[in-house]
XYZ file of N, CA, C and O in Angstrom:
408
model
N 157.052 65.138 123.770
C 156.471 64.953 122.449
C 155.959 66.300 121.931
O 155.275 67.083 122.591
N 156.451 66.509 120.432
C 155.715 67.507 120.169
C 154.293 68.094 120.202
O 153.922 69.179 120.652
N 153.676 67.234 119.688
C 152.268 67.186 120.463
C 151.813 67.978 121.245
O 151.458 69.156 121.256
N 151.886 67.018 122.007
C 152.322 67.697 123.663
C 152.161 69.097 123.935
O 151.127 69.707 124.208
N 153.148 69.448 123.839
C 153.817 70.563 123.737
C 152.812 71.386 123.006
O 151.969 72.020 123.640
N 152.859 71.410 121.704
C 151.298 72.814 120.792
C 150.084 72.450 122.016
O 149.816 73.224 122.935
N 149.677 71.614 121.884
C 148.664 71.128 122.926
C 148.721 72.298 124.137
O 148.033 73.316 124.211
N 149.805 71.803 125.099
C 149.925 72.636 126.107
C 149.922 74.262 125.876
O 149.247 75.069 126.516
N 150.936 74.580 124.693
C 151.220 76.018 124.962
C 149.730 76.427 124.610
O 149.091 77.212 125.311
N 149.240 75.841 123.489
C 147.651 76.575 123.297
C 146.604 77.092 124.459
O 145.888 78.091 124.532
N 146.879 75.733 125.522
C 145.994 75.529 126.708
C 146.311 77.169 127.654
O 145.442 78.012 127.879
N 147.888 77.263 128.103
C 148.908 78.024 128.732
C 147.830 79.489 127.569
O 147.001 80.262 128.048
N 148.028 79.456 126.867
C 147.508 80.989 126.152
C 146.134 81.107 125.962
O 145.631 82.143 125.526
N 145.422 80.010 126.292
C 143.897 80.638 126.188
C 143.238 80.213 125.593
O 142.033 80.383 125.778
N 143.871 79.217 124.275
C 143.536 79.097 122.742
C 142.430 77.635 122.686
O 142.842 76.578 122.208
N 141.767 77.701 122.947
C 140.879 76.120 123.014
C 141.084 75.906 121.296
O 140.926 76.652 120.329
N 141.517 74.494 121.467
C 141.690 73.519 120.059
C 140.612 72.694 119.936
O 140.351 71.749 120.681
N 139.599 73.288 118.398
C 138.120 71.974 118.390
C 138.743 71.450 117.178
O 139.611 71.965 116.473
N 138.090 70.239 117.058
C 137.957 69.487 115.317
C 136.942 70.190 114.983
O 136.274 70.726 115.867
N 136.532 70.369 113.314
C 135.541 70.686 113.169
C 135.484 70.196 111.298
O 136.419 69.425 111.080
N 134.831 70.408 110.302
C 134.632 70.061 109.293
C 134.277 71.718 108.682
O 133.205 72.302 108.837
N 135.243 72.142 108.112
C 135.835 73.281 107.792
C 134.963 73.560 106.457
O 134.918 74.736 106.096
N 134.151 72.440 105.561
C 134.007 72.824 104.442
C 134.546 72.744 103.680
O 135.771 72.675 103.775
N 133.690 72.702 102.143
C 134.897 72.458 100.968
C 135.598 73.604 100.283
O 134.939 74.635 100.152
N 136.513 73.587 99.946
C 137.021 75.072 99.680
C 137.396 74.958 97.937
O 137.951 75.865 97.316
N 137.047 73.909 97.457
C 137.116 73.662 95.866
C 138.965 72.932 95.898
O 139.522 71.936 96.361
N 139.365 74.217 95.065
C 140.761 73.618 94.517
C 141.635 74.050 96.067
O 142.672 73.482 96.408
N 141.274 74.645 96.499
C 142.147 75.382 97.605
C 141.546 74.635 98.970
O 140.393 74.304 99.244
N 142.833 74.501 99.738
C 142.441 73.440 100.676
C 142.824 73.822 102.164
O 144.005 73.688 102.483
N 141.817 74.337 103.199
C 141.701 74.734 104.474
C 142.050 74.093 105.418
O 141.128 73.745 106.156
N 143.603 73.616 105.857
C 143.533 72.756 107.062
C 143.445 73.082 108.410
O 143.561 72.167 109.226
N 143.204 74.584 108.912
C 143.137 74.863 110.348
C 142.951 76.110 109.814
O 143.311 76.548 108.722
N 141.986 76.946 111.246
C 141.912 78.486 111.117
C 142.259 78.863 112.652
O 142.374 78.049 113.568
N 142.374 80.004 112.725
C 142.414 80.833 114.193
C 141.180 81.934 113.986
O 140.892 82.567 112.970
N 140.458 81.947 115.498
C 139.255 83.077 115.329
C 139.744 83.737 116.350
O 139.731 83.013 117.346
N 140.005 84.380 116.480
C 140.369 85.770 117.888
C 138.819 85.746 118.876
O 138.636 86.267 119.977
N 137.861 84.962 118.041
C 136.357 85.469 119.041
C 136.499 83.992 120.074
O 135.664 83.153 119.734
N 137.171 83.653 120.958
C 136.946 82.339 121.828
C 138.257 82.794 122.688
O 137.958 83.258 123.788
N 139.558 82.753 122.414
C 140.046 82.340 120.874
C 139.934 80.814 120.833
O 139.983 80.034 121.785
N 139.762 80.533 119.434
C 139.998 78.964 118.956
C 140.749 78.675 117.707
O 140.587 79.402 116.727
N 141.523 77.705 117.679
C 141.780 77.312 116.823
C 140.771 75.743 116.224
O 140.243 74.774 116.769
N 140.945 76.278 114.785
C 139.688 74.634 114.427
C 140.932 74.199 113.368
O 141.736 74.869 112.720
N 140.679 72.652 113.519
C 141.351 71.701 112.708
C 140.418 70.990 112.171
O 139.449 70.362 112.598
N 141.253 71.362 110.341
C 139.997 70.773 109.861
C 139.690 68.906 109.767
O 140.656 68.231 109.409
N 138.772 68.397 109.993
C 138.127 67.207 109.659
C 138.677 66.686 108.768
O 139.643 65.936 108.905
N 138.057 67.051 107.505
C 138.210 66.915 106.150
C 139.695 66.199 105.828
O 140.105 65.075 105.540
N 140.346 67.779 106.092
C 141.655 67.149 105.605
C 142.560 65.772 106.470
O 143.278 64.936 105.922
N 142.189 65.905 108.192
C 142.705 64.987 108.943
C 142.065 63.083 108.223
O 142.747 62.059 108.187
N 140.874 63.227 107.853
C 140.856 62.001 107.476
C 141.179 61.821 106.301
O 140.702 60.851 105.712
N 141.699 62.333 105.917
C 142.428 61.998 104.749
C 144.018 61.664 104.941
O 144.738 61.293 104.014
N 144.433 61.845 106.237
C 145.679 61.438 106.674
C 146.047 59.550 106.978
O 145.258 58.613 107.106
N 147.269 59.577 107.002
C 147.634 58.383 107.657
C 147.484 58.332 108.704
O 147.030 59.325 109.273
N 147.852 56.939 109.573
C 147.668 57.732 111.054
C 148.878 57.884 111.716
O 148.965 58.104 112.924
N 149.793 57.773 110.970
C 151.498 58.007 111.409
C 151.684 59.295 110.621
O 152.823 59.705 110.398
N 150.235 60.176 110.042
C 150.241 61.562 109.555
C 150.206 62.814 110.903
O 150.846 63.774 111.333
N 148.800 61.889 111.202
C 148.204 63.079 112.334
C 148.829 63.722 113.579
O 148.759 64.935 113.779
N 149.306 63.056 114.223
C 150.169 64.356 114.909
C 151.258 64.652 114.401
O 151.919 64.777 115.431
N 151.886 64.841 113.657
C 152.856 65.804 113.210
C 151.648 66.898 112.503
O 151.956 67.997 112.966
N 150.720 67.036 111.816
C 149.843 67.833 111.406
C 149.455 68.446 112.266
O 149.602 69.664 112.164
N 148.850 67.954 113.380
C 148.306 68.729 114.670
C 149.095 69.966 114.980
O 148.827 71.160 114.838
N 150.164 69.324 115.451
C 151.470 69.994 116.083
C 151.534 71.345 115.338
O 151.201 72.441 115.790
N 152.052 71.050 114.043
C 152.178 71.871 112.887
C 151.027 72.899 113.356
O 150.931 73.658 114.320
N 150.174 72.588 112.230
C 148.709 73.189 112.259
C 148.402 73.978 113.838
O 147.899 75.102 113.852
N 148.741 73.302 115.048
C 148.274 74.370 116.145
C 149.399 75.391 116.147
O 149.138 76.593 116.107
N 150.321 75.053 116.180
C 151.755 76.142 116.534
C 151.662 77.366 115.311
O 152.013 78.521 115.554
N 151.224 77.010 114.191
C 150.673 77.186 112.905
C 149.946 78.657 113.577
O 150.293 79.823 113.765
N 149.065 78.039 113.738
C 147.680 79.212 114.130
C 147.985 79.823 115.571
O 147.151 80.656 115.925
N 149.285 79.507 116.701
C 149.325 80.339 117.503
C 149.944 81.111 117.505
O 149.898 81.717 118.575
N 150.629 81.518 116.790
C 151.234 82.169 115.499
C 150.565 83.438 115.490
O 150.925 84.437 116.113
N 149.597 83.333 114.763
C 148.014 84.399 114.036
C 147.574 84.682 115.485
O 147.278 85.838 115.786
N 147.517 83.767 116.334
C 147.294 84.038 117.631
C 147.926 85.213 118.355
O 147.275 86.051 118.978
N 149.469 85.206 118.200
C 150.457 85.715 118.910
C 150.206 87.434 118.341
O 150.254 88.417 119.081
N 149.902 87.458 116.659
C 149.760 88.657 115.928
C 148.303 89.181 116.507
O 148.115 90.389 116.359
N 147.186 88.387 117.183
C 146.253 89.299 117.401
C 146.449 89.773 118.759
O 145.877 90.738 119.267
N 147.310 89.009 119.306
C 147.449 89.866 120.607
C 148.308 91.099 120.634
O 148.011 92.047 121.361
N 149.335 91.107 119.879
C 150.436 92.250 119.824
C 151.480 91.599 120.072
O 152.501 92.285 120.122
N 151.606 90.383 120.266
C 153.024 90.019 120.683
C 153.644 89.708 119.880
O 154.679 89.184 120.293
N 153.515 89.778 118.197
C 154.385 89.328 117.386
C 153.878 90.222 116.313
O 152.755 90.111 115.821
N 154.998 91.354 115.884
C 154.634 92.391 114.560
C 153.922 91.513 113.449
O 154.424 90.534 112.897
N 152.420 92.141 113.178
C 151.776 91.918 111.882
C 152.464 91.972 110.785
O 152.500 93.100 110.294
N 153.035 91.143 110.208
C 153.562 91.406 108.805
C 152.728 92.061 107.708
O 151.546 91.727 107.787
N 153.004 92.905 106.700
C 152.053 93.326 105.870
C 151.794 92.835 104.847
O 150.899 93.453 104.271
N 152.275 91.711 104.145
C 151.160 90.665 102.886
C 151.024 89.352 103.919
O 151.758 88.890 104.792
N 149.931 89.046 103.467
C 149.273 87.775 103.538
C 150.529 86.543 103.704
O 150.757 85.899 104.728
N 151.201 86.442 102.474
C 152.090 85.423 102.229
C 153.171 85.714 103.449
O 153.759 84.736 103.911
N 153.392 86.758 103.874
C 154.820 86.819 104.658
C 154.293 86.419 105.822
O 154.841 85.509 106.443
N 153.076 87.072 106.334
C 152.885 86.261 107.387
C 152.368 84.618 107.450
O 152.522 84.034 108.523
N 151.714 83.831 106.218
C 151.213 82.711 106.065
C 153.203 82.177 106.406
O 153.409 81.795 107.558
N 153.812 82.183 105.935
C 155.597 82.318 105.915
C 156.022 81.627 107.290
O 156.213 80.480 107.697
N 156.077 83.114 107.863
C 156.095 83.747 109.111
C 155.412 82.537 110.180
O 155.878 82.588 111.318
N 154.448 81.549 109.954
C 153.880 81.127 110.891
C 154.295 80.008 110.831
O 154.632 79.357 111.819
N 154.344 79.515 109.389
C 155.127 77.983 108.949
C 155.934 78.239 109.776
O 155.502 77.899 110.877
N 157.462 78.919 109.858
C 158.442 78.796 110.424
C 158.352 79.010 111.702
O 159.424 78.804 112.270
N 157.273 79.430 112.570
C 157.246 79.217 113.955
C 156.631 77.528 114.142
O 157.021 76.632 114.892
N 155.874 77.546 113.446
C 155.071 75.969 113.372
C 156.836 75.158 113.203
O 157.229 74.491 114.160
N 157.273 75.229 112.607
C 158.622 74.310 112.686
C 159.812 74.674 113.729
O 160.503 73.800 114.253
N 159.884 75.296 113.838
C 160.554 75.736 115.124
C 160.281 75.448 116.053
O 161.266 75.018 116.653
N 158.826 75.400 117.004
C 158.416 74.332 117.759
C 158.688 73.196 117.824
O 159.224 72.710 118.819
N 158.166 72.080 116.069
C 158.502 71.058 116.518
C 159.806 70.575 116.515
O 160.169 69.435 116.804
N 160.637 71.734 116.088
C 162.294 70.900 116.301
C 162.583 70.786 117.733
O 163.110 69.820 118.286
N 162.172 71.904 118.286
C 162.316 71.996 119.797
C 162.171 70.892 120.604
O 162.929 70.617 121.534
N 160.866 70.027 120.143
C 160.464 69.155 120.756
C 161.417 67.825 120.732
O 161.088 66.818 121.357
């Protein structure tokens, strides 16, 4: 299961996964961050209950592979892209690439 799988590789790299309630961000909407200080990735609250529940793990999945991603760039193992968007890009398509794998 994909799941699974973000789950594990996070565990395998170090990355502890919390829930947390991220805050409101107005029109713009925060569903997961990566902090290099733990490292952690947080998933936001907010947006998860606002899911179905035949939503939430495919979001998870997404959303962690998502941020190990940003993960992979603070370690050195994956060239920093230089705008924002190429790497926001850049991570989607590892986030999906995972879960096809699965």
């Amino acid at each position: 299961m994909a799941l699974n799988r973000a789950l594990r590789l996070a565990r395998e790299c170090g990355v502890e996964v919390r829930f947390a309630d991220l805050g409101d961000w107005g029109a713009d909407e925060l569903r997961s961050e990566y902090d290099p200080d733990g490292p952690v990735i947080r998933l936001n609250l907010r947006y998860i209950e606002a899911l179905d529940v035949a939503e939430i793990g495919e979001f998870i999945t997404l959303a962690v592979a998502h941020e190990l991603y940003h993960h992979r760039e603070a370690l050195g193992d994956t060239a920093r892209l230089s705008g924002r968007t190429q790497r926001e890009l850049a991570a989607d398509a590892f986030a999906r690439e995972l879960l096809a794998l699965s």
